[in-house]
Coordinates of C-alpha atoms in Angstrom, one line a residue:
X1189 CA -77.7 59.1 10.8
X1190 CA -74.4 58.7 12.7
X1191 CA -72.3 61.5 14.2
X1192 CA -68.6 61.1 14.6
X1193 CA -67.1 60.8 18.0
X1194 CA -64.0 63.0 18.4
X1195 CA -62.6 61.8 21.7
X1196 CA -59.8 59.1 22.1
X1197 CA -62.3 56.2 22.0
X1198 CA -63.5 56.9 18.5
X1199 CA -66.7 55.6 17.0
X1200 CA -70.1 57.1 16.3
X1201 CA -72.9 58.8 18.3
X1202 CA -76.4 57.3 17.6
X1203 CA -79.4 59.6 17.5
X1204 CA -80.6 58.2 20.9
X1205 CA -77.4 59.3 22.5
X1206 CA -75.7 55.9 22.7
X1207 CA -72.1 55.6 21.5
X1208 CA -71.2 52.8 19.0
X1209 CA -67.5 52.3 19.1
X1210 CA -65.2 51.1 16.3
X1211 CA -64.6 47.9 18.3
X1212 CA -68.3 47.1 18.5
X1213 CA -68.7 47.7 14.8
X1214 CA -65.8 45.4 14.0
X1215 CA -66.9 42.6 16.5
X1216 CA -69.2 39.8 15.7
X1217 CA -69.8 37.8 12.5
X1218 CA -68.4 38.9 9.2
X1219 CA -70.9 40.7 6.9
X1220 CA -70.6 40.0 3.2
X1221 CA -72.1 42.6 0.8
X1222 CA -72.7 41.9 -2.8
X1223 CA -71.5 44.7 -5.1
X1224 CA -74.9 45.1 -6.6
X1225 CA -76.5 45.7 -3.2
X1226 CA -74.2 48.5 -2.2
X1227 CA -75.6 52.0 -2.9
X1228 CA -73.3 54.5 -4.5
X1229 CA -71.2 56.2 -1.8
X1230 CA -71.2 59.9 -1.3
X1231 CA -67.8 61.1 -0.1
X1232 CA -69.1 63.6 2.3
X1233 CA -65.6 64.8 3.1
X1234 CA -65.5 66.4 -0.3
X1235 CA -68.9 67.9 -0.3
X1236 CA -68.5 71.7 -0.6
X1237 CA -71.6 72.2 1.6
X1238 CA -70.3 70.1 4.5
X1239 CA -69.7 71.9 7.8
X1240 CA -66.0 71.7 8.7
X1241 CA -66.0 69.9 12.0
X1242 CA -62.7 68.0 11.8
X1243 CA -61.2 67.7 8.4
X1244 CA -60.4 71.1 7.0
X1245 CA -60.1 72.9 10.4
X1246 CA -57.0 74.1 12.2
X1247 CA -55.9 71.8 14.9
X1248 CA -52.8 71.5 17.1
X1249 CA -50.3 68.9 16.0
X1250 CA -50.3 65.6 17.8
X1251 CA -48.2 65.6 21.0
X1252 CA -47.4 69.3 20.6
X1253 CA -47.7 69.9 24.3
X1254 CA -45.4 67.0 25.2
X1255 CA -42.8 68.3 22.7
X1256 CA -42.9 71.8 24.1
X1257 CA -42.4 70.7 27.7
X1258 CA -39.8 68.1 26.8
X1259 CA -41.8 65.0 27.6
X1260 CA -40.2 61.7 26.6
X1261 CA -41.6 61.1 23.1
X1262 CA -38.4 60.6 21.1
X1263 CA -36.2 57.5 20.8
X1264 CA -33.4 59.3 22.6
X1265 CA -35.8 59.6 25.6
X1266 CA -36.3 55.8 26.0
X1267 CA -35.0 54.3 29.2
X1268 CA -35.0 50.5 29.9
X1269 CA -33.9 48.6 33.0
X1270 CA -30.1 47.6 32.8
X1271 CA -29.8 49.7 29.6
X1272 CA -26.3 50.3 28.2
X1273 CA -25.0 52.7 25.6
X1274 CA -23.2 52.1 22.4
X1275 CA -22.2 53.3 19.0
X1276 CA -20.6 51.9 15.8
X1277 CA -17.8 53.3 13.7
X1278 CA -18.9 54.6 10.4
X1279 CA -16.7 53.9 7.3
X1280 CA -15.5 57.0 5.4
X1281 CA -17.4 55.9 2.3
X1282 CA -19.9 53.3 1.3
X1283 CA -17.3 51.2 -0.7
X1284 CA -14.8 51.1 2.1
X1285 CA -13.9 47.7 3.5
X1286 CA -12.7 47.1 7.0
X1287 CA -8.9 46.3 6.8
X1288 CA -7.7 46.3 10.4
X1289 CA -8.8 47.1 14.0
X1290 CA -6.8 47.8 17.1
X1291 CA -9.0 48.1 20.1
X1292 CA -6.4 47.7 22.9
X1293 CA -6.6 51.4 24.0
X1294 CA -10.4 51.3 24.0
X1295 CA -10.4 48.3 26.3
X1296 CA -8.7 50.5 28.9
X1297 CA -11.5 53.0 29.0
X1298 CA -13.4 53.1 32.3
X1299 CA -17.0 52.0 31.9
X1300 CA -16.3 49.9 28.7
X1301 CA -18.4 46.8 28.6
X1302 CA -17.3 45.3 25.2
X1303 CA -15.8 46.1 21.8
X1304 CA -17.9 44.3 19.2
X1305 CA -16.1 43.4 16.0
X1306 CA -17.7 41.6 13.0
X1307 CA -14.9 41.6 10.4
X1308 CA -17.0 39.8 7.8
X1309 CA -19.6 42.5 7.8
X1310 CA -17.2 45.4 8.4
X1311 CA -18.9 46.2 11.7
X1312 CA -17.0 47.7 14.7
X1313 CA -18.8 49.1 17.8
X1314 CA -18.5 49.7 21.5
X1315 CA -20.9 49.2 24.4
X1316 CA -20.4 51.1 27.6
X1317 CA -22.0 52.0 30.9
X1318 CA -22.3 55.7 30.1
X1319 CA -22.6 57.9 27.0
X1320 CA -19.3 59.7 27.9
X1321 CA -17.5 56.4 28.0
X1322 CA -18.8 55.6 24.5
X1323 CA -17.3 58.8 23.1
X1324 CA -13.9 58.0 24.7
X1325 CA -13.9 54.4 23.5
X1326 CA -14.8 55.3 20.0
X1327 CA -12.0 57.8 19.9
X1328 CA -9.6 55.2 21.2
X1329 CA -10.2 52.6 18.5
X1330 CA -7.6 52.6 15.7
X1331 CA -9.3 51.4 12.5
X1332 CA -8.1 51.4 8.9
X1333 CA -10.2 50.9 5.8
X1334 CA -9.5 49.8 2.2
X1335 CA -11.0 51.8 -0.6
X1336 CA -11.1 49.8 -3.8
X1337 CA -11.8 52.9 -5.9
X1338 CA -10.6 56.2 -4.4
X1339 CA -12.6 59.3 -5.4
X1340 CA -12.8 63.1 -4.9
X1341 CA -15.1 65.9 -6.1
X1342 CA -13.5 65.6 -9.6
X1343 CA -14.6 62.0 -9.8
X1344 CA -18.2 63.0 -9.0
X1345 CA -18.2 66.0 -11.4
X1346 CA -17.0 63.8 -14.2
X1347 CA -19.7 61.1 -13.7
X1348 CA -22.6 63.6 -13.7
X1349 CA -21.3 65.8 -16.6
X1350 CA -24.4 66.2 -18.8
X1351 CA -22.5 67.8 -21.7
X1352 CA -20.1 64.9 -21.8
X1353 CA -23.0 62.5 -21.7
X1354 CA -24.8 64.3 -24.6
X1355 CA -21.6 64.2 -26.6
X1356 CA -21.7 60.5 -26.5
X1357 CA -25.3 60.4 -27.9
X1358 CA -28.8 60.2 -26.5
X1359 CA -29.2 59.7 -22.8
X1360 CA -30.3 56.5 -21.3
X1361 CA -33.9 57.3 -20.4
X1362 CA -36.4 59.4 -22.4
X1363 CA -39.5 60.9 -20.7
X1364 CA -40.7 63.0 -23.6
X1365 CA -39.4 61.9 -27.0
X1366 CA -39.9 64.8 -29.5
X1367 CA -36.8 65.8 -31.4
X1368 CA -36.2 69.5 -31.6
X1369 CA -33.9 70.9 -34.4
X1370 CA -30.5 70.6 -32.7
X1371 CA -28.7 72.9 -35.2
X1372 CA -30.9 76.0 -35.2
X1373 CA -30.2 79.0 -32.8
X1374 CA -31.5 78.7 -29.3
X1375 CA -33.1 81.6 -27.4
X1376 CA -31.9 80.0 -24.1
X1377 CA -29.1 77.4 -23.8
X1378 CA -28.0 77.0 -20.2
X1379 CA -26.1 74.5 -18.1
X1380 CA -27.2 74.1 -14.5
X1381 CA -25.3 72.5 -11.6
X1382 CA -27.1 71.4 -8.4
X1383 CA -25.1 70.5 -5.3
X1384 CA -24.8 67.4 -3.2
X1385 CA -27.0 68.2 -0.2
X1386 CA -27.5 66.6 3.3
X1387 CA -30.6 66.2 5.4
X1388 CA -28.7 68.0 8.2
X1389 CA -31.2 66.9 10.8
X1390 CA -31.0 68.7 14.2
X1391 CA -32.1 65.6 16.1
X1392 CA -29.4 63.0 15.5
X1393 CA -30.8 59.5 15.1
X1394 CA -31.2 57.2 18.1
X1395 CA -32.5 53.6 18.6
X1396 CA -32.8 51.2 21.5
X1397 CA -32.8 47.5 21.1
X1398 CA -33.6 44.7 23.6
X1399 CA -33.5 41.0 23.0
X1400 CA -35.7 38.4 24.7
X1401 CA -36.9 34.9 24.5
X1402 CA -40.6 33.9 24.5
X1403 CA -42.1 30.6 23.8
X1404 CA -38.7 29.1 23.1
X1405 CA -38.0 31.6 20.3
X1406 CA -35.6 34.6 20.2
X1407 CA -37.0 38.0 19.5
X1408 CA -36.0 41.7 19.5
X1409 CA -37.8 44.9 20.3
X1410 CA -36.5 48.1 18.7
X1411 CA -37.5 51.7 19.7
X1412 CA -36.8 54.2 16.9
X1413 CA -38.0 57.2 15.1
X1414 CA -38.4 55.9 11.5
X1415 CA -40.3 56.9 8.4
X1416 CA -41.1 53.3 7.8
X1417 CA -41.2 50.9 10.7
X1418 CA -42.0 48.0 8.4
X1419 CA -38.7 48.6 6.5
X1420 CA -36.9 48.5 9.8
X1421 CA -38.7 45.3 10.8
X1422 CA -37.9 43.5 7.5
X1423 CA -34.3 44.5 7.4
X1424 CA -33.8 43.7 11.1
X1425 CA -35.2 40.2 10.6
X1426 CA -32.9 39.5 7.7
X1427 CA -29.9 41.0 9.5
X1428 CA -30.4 39.1 12.7
X1429 CA -31.7 35.9 11.2
X1430 CA -35.1 36.1 12.8
X1431 CA -38.6 35.6 11.5
X1432 CA -40.3 38.9 10.8
X1433 CA -42.9 38.3 13.5
X1434 CA -40.1 38.1 16.0
X1435 CA -39.1 41.8 15.4
X1436 CA -41.3 44.4 17.2
X1437 CA -40.7 48.0 16.3
X1438 CA -42.0 50.7 18.6
X1439 CA -42.3 53.8 16.5
X1440 CA -41.2 57.0 18.3
X1441 CA -41.5 60.6 17.2
X1442 CA -38.9 62.1 14.8
X1443 CA -37.2 65.4 15.1
X1444 CA -36.9 65.4 11.3
X1445 CA -37.1 62.7 8.6
X1446 CA -37.0 64.3 5.1
X1447 CA -36.3 60.9 3.4
X1448 CA -33.3 60.2 5.6
X1449 CA -35.0 58.0 8.2
X1450 CA -36.4 55.3 5.9
X1451 CA -33.4 53.0 6.1
X1452 CA -32.1 50.4 8.6
X1453 CA -29.1 52.3 10.0
X1454 CA -29.0 53.3 13.7
X1455 CA -31.4 50.4 14.4
X1456 CA -28.9 48.0 13.0
X1457 CA -26.2 49.3 15.3
X1458 CA -28.4 49.0 18.3
X1459 CA -29.6 45.5 17.5
X1460 CA -26.2 44.1 16.8
X1461 CA -24.7 45.6 19.9
X1462 CA -27.6 44.5 22.1
X1463 CA -27.4 40.9 20.8
X1464 CA -23.6 40.9 21.5
X1465 CA -23.8 41.9 25.1
X1466 CA -27.2 40.4 26.1
X1467 CA -28.6 43.6 27.5
X1468 CA -30.7 46.6 26.1
X1469 CA -28.5 49.1 24.3
X1470 CA -29.2 52.6 23.2
X1471 CA -27.3 54.0 20.2
X1472 CA -27.3 57.8 19.7
X1473 CA -25.5 59.0 16.6
X1474 CA -23.2 61.9 16.7
X1475 CA -23.4 64.8 14.1
X1476 CA -20.5 63.2 12.4
X1477 CA -22.3 59.9 12.1
X1478 CA -25.3 61.8 10.6
X1479 CA -23.2 63.5 7.9
X1480 CA -21.3 60.3 7.0
X1481 CA -24.5 58.3 6.5
X1482 CA -27.0 61.0 5.6
X1483 CA -28.3 59.4 2.3
X1484 CA -27.6 62.7 0.6
X1485 CA -29.6 64.2 -2.3
X1486 CA -27.3 63.5 -5.3
X1487 CA -25.7 66.3 -7.3
X1488 CA -26.9 66.8 -10.9
X1489 CA -26.1 68.8 -14.0
X1490 CA -28.7 69.9 -16.5
X1491 CA -28.6 71.3 -20.1
X1492 CA -31.8 73.2 -20.9
X1493 CA -32.5 74.7 -24.3
X1494 CA -35.5 76.7 -25.4
X1495 CA -36.7 78.2 -28.6
X1496 CA -39.7 80.6 -28.8
X1497 CA -41.4 83.1 -31.1
X1498 CA -41.3 86.9 -30.6
X1499 CA -44.3 86.7 -28.2
X1500 CA -42.5 84.1 -26.0
X1501 CA -44.7 81.2 -27.2
X1502 CA -42.5 78.0 -26.8
X1503 CA -41.6 76.2 -30.0
X1504 CA -38.9 73.8 -28.7
X1505 CA -38.1 72.5 -25.2
X1506 CA -35.1 70.3 -24.6
X1507 CA -34.0 69.3 -21.1
X1508 CA -31.3 66.8 -20.6
X1509 CA -29.8 65.9 -17.1
X1510 CA -27.5 63.5 -15.3
X1511 CA -27.9 62.7 -11.6
X1512 CA -26.8 60.1 -9.0
X1513 CA -29.4 57.5 -8.0
X1514 CA -32.2 58.4 -5.5
X1515 CA -34.8 55.6 -5.3
X1516 CA -32.3 53.0 -6.3
X1517 CA -30.3 53.4 -3.0
X1518 CA -28.4 50.2 -2.4
X1519 CA -30.3 49.3 0.8
X1520 CA -33.7 49.2 -0.9
X1521 CA -33.0 46.2 -3.2
X1522 CA -30.4 43.4 -3.4
X1523 CA -27.6 44.0 -5.9
X1524 CA -29.0 41.4 -8.4
X1525 CA -32.4 43.2 -8.5
X1526 CA -30.8 46.7 -8.6
X1527 CA -29.1 45.8 -11.9
X1528 CA -32.4 44.9 -13.5
X1529 CA -34.3 47.8 -11.9
X1530 CA -31.8 50.4 -13.2
X1531 CA -32.6 49.5 -16.8
X1532 CA -36.0 51.3 -16.3
X1533 CA -34.7 54.6 -14.9
X1534 CA -34.8 56.0 -11.4
X1535 CA -38.2 57.6 -11.0
X1536 CA -36.8 59.7 -8.1
X1537 CA -34.3 61.3 -10.4
X1538 CA -37.0 61.9 -13.0
X1539 CA -39.5 63.4 -10.5
X1540 CA -40.5 66.9 -11.5
X1541 CA -38.7 66.9 -14.9
X1542 CA -41.9 67.0 -17.1
X1543 CA -42.5 70.7 -17.7
X1544 CA -45.9 72.2 -17.1
X1545 CA -45.4 74.3 -20.3
X1546 CA -46.7 73.4 -23.7
X1547 CA -44.4 73.5 -26.8
X1548 CA -44.6 72.3 -30.4
X1549 CA -41.8 69.9 -29.6
X1550 CA -40.6 68.7 -26.1
X1551 CA -37.8 66.4 -25.3
X1552 CA -36.8 65.3 -21.8
X1553 CA -34.0 62.8 -21.4
X1554 CA -31.9 61.8 -18.4
X1555 CA -29.2 59.4 -17.2
X1556 CA -28.9 58.1 -13.6
X1557 CA -25.5 57.0 -12.4
X1558 CA -23.9 55.3 -9.5
X1559 CA -21.8 57.6 -7.2
X1560 CA -19.3 56.6 -4.5
X1561 CA -21.1 58.6 -1.7
X1562 CA -24.2 57.5 0.1
X1563 CA -27.4 58.7 -1.6
X1564 CA -31.1 58.4 -1.1
X1565 CA -34.4 60.2 -0.7
X1566 CA -34.1 63.8 0.2
X1567 CA -37.1 66.1 0.4
X1568 CA -38.8 66.3 -3.0
X1569 CA -36.2 63.8 -4.5
X1570 CA -35.3 65.1 -8.0
X1571 CA -38.1 67.6 -8.2
X1572 CA -36.3 70.5 -6.6
X1573 CA -33.2 70.3 -8.9
X1574 CA -35.3 69.7 -12.0
X1575 CA -37.7 72.6 -11.1
X1576 CA -34.7 74.9 -10.5
X1577 CA -33.5 74.3 -14.0
X1578 CA -36.9 74.5 -15.6
X1579 CA -38.0 77.7 -13.8
X1580 CA -34.6 79.4 -14.2
X1581 CA -34.7 78.7 -18.0
X1582 CA -38.2 79.9 -18.6
X1583 CA -37.4 83.1 -16.5
X1584 CA -34.3 83.7 -18.6
X1585 CA -36.4 83.4 -21.8
X1586 CA -38.7 86.1 -20.5
X1587 CA -35.7 88.3 -19.7
X1588 CA -34.2 87.9 -23.1
X1589 CA -37.5 88.5 -24.9
X1590 CA -38.2 91.5 -22.8
X1591 CA -41.5 90.0 -21.5
X1592 CA -43.1 89.9 -18.1
X1593 CA -42.0 86.7 -16.5
X1594 CA -45.4 85.9 -15.0
X1595 CA -47.3 86.6 -18.2
X1596 CA -44.9 84.5 -20.2
X1597 CA -45.5 81.5 -17.9
X1598 CA -49.2 81.9 -18.0
X1599 CA -49.0 82.1 -21.8
X1600 CA -47.2 78.8 -22.1
X1601 CA -48.9 76.8 -19.3
X1602 CA -50.7 73.8 -20.7
X1603 CA -54.5 74.2 -20.7
X1604 CA -54.9 71.4 -18.1
X1605 CA -52.9 73.3 -15.6
X1606 CA -55.4 76.0 -14.6
X1607 CA -54.9 75.2 -10.9
X1608 CA -51.2 76.0 -11.3
X1609 CA -52.1 79.2 -13.2
X1610 CA -54.4 80.2 -10.3
X1611 CA -51.5 79.8 -7.8
X1612 CA -49.2 81.9 -10.0
X1613 CA -51.7 84.7 -10.4
X1614 CA -52.5 84.8 -6.6
X1615 CA -48.8 84.7 -5.7
X1616 CA -48.3 87.8 -7.9
X1617 CA -51.2 89.5 -6.3
X1618 CA -49.7 88.8 -2.8
X1619 CA -46.2 89.9 -3.8
X1620 CA -47.4 93.2 -5.4
X1621 CA -49.1 94.3 -2.2
X1622 CA -45.7 95.6 -1.2
X1623 CA -43.4 97.4 -3.7
X1624 CA -39.6 96.6 -3.8
X1625 CA -37.5 99.1 -1.8
X1626 CA -36.1 102.0 -3.9
X1627 CA -32.5 103.1 -3.8
X1628 CA -31.3 99.5 -3.1
X1629 CA -30.1 96.7 -5.4
X1630 CA -33.3 94.6 -5.1
X1631 CA -35.3 92.3 -7.3
X1632 CA -38.3 90.1 -7.3
X1633 CA -38.5 86.7 -8.8
X1634 CA -41.2 84.1 -9.4
X1635 CA -41.4 80.3 -9.9
X1636 CA -44.1 77.7 -10.1
X1637 CA -44.4 74.0 -10.3
X1638 CA -46.4 70.8 -9.9
X1639 CA -45.4 68.1 -7.5
X1640 CA -46.4 64.5 -8.1
X1641 CA -48.9 65.7 -10.7
X1642 CA -51.4 66.6 -8.0
X1643 CA -50.0 69.5 -5.9
X1644 CA -49.7 72.9 -7.3
X1645 CA -47.5 75.8 -6.0
X1646 CA -46.1 79.1 -6.9
X1647 CA -43.7 81.4 -5.0
X1648 CA -42.2 84.8 -5.2
X1649 CA -38.9 86.0 -3.6
X1650 CA -37.7 89.5 -2.9
X1651 CA -34.0 89.8 -2.5
X1652 CA -31.6 92.6 -1.6
X1653 CA -27.9 92.6 -2.5
X1654 CA -25.3 94.4 -0.5
X1655 CA -23.3 96.5 -3.1
X1656 CA -20.2 96.4 -1.0
X1657 CA -19.9 92.8 0.0
X1658 CA -22.1 91.2 -2.7
X1659 CA -24.0 89.3 0.0
X1660 CA -27.6 88.2 -0.8
X1661 CA -30.5 88.5 1.6
X1662 CA -33.9 87.1 1.0
X1663 CA -36.2 89.6 2.7
X1664 CA -39.7 88.4 1.8
X1665 CA -41.3 85.3 0.2
X1666 CA -44.9 84.8 -0.8
X1667 CA -46.3 81.3 -1.6
X1668 CA -49.7 80.0 -2.8
X1669 CA -50.3 76.3 -2.7
X1670 CA -53.2 74.2 -3.9
X1671 CA -53.2 70.6 -2.6
X1672 CA -56.9 69.9 -2.8
X1673 CA -58.8 69.8 0.5
X1674 CA -56.4 70.9 3.2
X1675 CA -56.7 68.5 6.1
X1676 CA -55.2 70.8 8.7
X1677 CA -54.4 74.3 7.3
X1678 CA -52.3 75.1 10.4
X1679 CA -49.9 72.3 9.9
X1680 CA -49.9 72.9 6.1
X1681 CA -48.8 76.5 6.6
X1682 CA -46.0 75.3 9.0
X1683 CA -44.9 72.8 6.4
X1684 CA -44.8 75.5 3.7
X1685 CA -42.8 77.7 5.9
X1686 CA -40.2 75.0 6.6
X1687 CA -39.9 74.2 2.9
X1688 CA -39.4 77.8 2.0
X1689 CA -36.6 78.2 4.6
X1690 CA -35.1 75.0 3.3
X1691 CA -35.2 76.6 -0.2
X1692 CA -33.2 79.5 1.1
X1693 CA -30.6 77.0 2.2
X1694 CA -30.6 75.1 -1.1
X1695 CA -30.2 78.4 -3.0
X1696 CA -27.6 80.2 -0.9
X1697 CA -25.8 78.1 1.8
X1698 CA -26.0 74.3 1.8
X1699 CA -23.4 72.1 0.1
X1700 CA -21.8 68.8 1.1
X1701 CA -18.0 69.1 0.6
X1702 CA -16.3 65.9 -0.7
X1703 CA -12.8 65.3 0.5
X1704 CA -10.4 62.5 -0.5
X1705 CA -12.6 59.4 -0.6
X1706 CA -14.8 60.7 2.2
X1707 CA -17.3 63.4 3.2
X1708 CA -15.5 66.5 4.4
X1709 CA -18.7 68.2 5.8
X1710 CA -19.0 66.4 9.1
X1711 CA -20.7 69.1 11.2
X1712 CA -22.4 72.4 10.8
X1713 CA -19.1 74.3 10.7
X1714 CA -18.6 72.8 7.2
X1715 CA -22.3 72.6 6.2
X1716 CA -24.1 76.0 6.5
X1717 CA -27.9 75.9 7.0
X1718 CA -29.9 79.2 7.1
X1719 CA -29.7 81.0 10.4
X1720 CA -32.5 83.0 12.0
X1721 CA -31.1 86.2 10.6
X1722 CA -31.4 84.8 7.1
X1723 CA -35.1 83.8 7.5
X1724 CA -37.3 86.0 5.2
X1725 CA -40.7 87.3 6.0
X1726 CA -43.2 84.8 4.7
X1727 CA -46.7 85.2 3.5
X1728 CA -48.8 82.1 2.6
X1729 CA -52.1 81.6 1.0
X1730 CA -53.7 78.1 0.8
X1731 CA -56.2 77.2 -2.0
X1732 CA -58.3 74.5 -0.6
X1733 CA -61.0 73.3 -3.1
X1734 CA -63.3 71.3 -0.9
X1735 CA -64.5 69.0 -3.7
X1736 CA -60.9 67.9 -4.5
X1737 CA -59.2 65.1 -2.5
X1738 CA -56.1 66.0 -0.7
X1739 CA -52.8 65.4 -2.6
X1740 CA -50.1 65.9 -0.1
X1741 CA -48.0 68.9 0.8
X1742 CA -44.9 67.7 2.7
X1743 CA -42.4 68.5 -0.1
X1744 CA -44.2 70.7 -2.6
X1745 CA -43.2 74.2 -1.7
X1746 CA -39.5 73.4 -1.6
X1747 CA -39.3 73.0 -5.4
X1748 CA -40.1 76.7 -6.1
X1749 CA -38.0 78.5 -3.5
X1750 CA -34.6 78.2 -5.0
X1751 CA -35.6 79.2 -8.6
X1752 CA -37.6 82.2 -7.2
X1753 CA -34.5 83.4 -5.4
X1754 CA -32.3 82.9 -8.4
X1755 CA -34.8 84.7 -10.6
X1756 CA -35.0 87.6 -8.2
X1757 CA -31.2 87.9 -8.3
X1758 CA -31.5 88.1 -12.1
X1759 CA -33.8 91.0 -11.8
X1760 CA -31.6 92.7 -9.2
X1761 CA -28.2 92.3 -10.7
X1762 CA -28.6 91.1 -14.3
X1763 CA -26.7 87.9 -13.5
X1764 CA -28.1 84.5 -14.2
X1765 CA -26.9 82.1 -11.6
X1766 CA -26.9 78.5 -12.8
X1767 CA -24.9 76.8 -10.0
X1768 CA -26.3 76.0 -6.5
X1769 CA -25.6 77.2 -3.9
X1770 CA -25.3 80.7 -5.5
X1771 CA -21.9 82.3 -4.9
X1772 CA -21.8 85.9 -6.2
X1773 CA -18.5 87.4 -7.2
X1774 CA -17.1 89.3 -4.2
X1775 CA -19.6 87.8 -1.8
X1776 CA -18.5 86.3 1.5
X1777 CA -18.3 82.5 1.6

C-alpha cells in the first residue's frame, strides 16, 4: 500500500514512513513480467470513490508566481556570455524568391557585427551588439523579391469557392457518402464564408542559439518556447547538417502557442546567425515578423443544405466545403511526400465536419487546396469553421420551422451523444437564470459541438445591438464542457474563458487582410483582437465524470463561441450572418 509523494522529489511513501523514490524504483536489474502473471489493473484515478488528493483538484499553474513577478522563464529572458542580437528579413509571401540585396547602408550602422546572406536559401539577416542596432540595420537593407505567381484576395477567394467547386462535380474527399435528393426544395440552403485568421500572439517569438565543439564534434544549443522541441531538434539538425544528438533544445515557457509555435522558424534564424558569427545570438521577432509568418488558419467557404419534416426531424444533411491546407503545411513534410499525402485529404481541414445530428441521409464532402499565404495549425484547426457552419444552419432550420432551437437540437442529436445533450441542457439552465434585458435589441443564441470525438461542449451568448450604430456587444456567455475527468478544474476554466474570448474575436473582429502578393495586416492596427471593453461576462460549468478518462480541453470551447454569437444576432435582429467576422450594415468597422 503505497502513498504518492507530492514534493519535487516524487516517489512513494511506504507504510513504515520510508520514502521510495522513482530513481530507486528504476535502478537495479530489469524485471521481466509475463503477461499471465500480471493481475488486472485497477485504474484508481477513474474510481468514483477515490479521494481527490491531486488529480481532479484545483491547483495553481506551474511557475505562476515566476510569471507574475517577471522572473526569467521565457526565451526572451535568456542571457548568455558574449551574446549578440539578430534578426532575419521575412519574405512578403511563402513563394517569394530572393532577387537582390544591397546591404551597404546597413554596414554603416553603429553596433553592426555582420550581415549574413545565403542567396541559395533566400536568407538575409543581421547580427548586432544591441537590439536597437538590429532594428536600424534591418531597416537599412534594401532587398527585392521575385514572385512567380502574384496574388491578391481575389485569387484566394477564387480558389476556395465551394459553389464553383460543386459546379465542377463532387468534391475530392467524402467523409459521409449518402446522396440526398439534389433537386427537391431545401428548408435551409446557405453559403458560409470564414476568414483568414492569425494567431496574433502577444509574446513575439524568440530564440537563442549557441554553437560549441565537444569531443571533436560540432553541436548547437537552442533555447526556445516551442510546442514541439523534438520538431525543432530534427529540423535544426537537417538545416545545419548535424546529427540529431548534436542538437540540444532547452524548452522555455511560451506566452502563447495555439498551433503557431510548432515549426522551425525563429530557431532557424538564431541558429544560422549564431553559426555565421561564432557567438551566441538571440533573435526576437517583431510583430511584423509574427504576422508575416503566423501560419494562419486558412479561409474556407461552406455550402450547407438541410431538409426536415414539420417537427424539425432531419431528413437530409449535405455539407460541402473548401479550405486551404492545415496539417499539410509545407514545413511538415518534404514536397515529394506532400504530393502523396494530399491524395488522402487534410484531416485538419476535416476536423469537426461530421455533424452530431442524425438524419436519414447525410453527406459531407470537402476539398483542400494550396494557397499562396502561410498556413498551418490554428486553435481547433478546421473544427471552429466547420462548427460555425453546422450550428448556424441547424439554428436557421429552427427559426424557419418556428421551433425552439435547443429542443430541435436535442430532437436530432444522435443517441450516442447523450453527453453532448447534457451539456446543452445545462447550458440552457445556466443562461435562463437571467432574462434578456427588455426595451433593447437583444438576443440569445446557442451552439454545441464535439471536439476530437471525445470532448463535449455547449455555449450560449447574449448580445445587444446598438440601434443607432449597429454595433454588436456580447454581454454574457455561458458554457458547459464535459472532457471526462478534469485534471485541474482551475486551469480548465481559464482555458474555457480564453477560448470564449477568442470566439468573440473570430465572430466580430479578427481578419487577416491580404494585399498585393503579401499580408497587409502586419500589426494590431490592421488586425483587431477583442479589447477588455468587449469581454462578456462568462459563466462556466464543468461536467467531470470521474469514471471517464480525460479527453483534452485546450481547443474545445472555441468551436461553439462564434455560432452562438451569430445565432443570438439572428434572434435579436432577424438577420442570418453567414460571413465572419460579422459586419452589420451601418455598424462601425
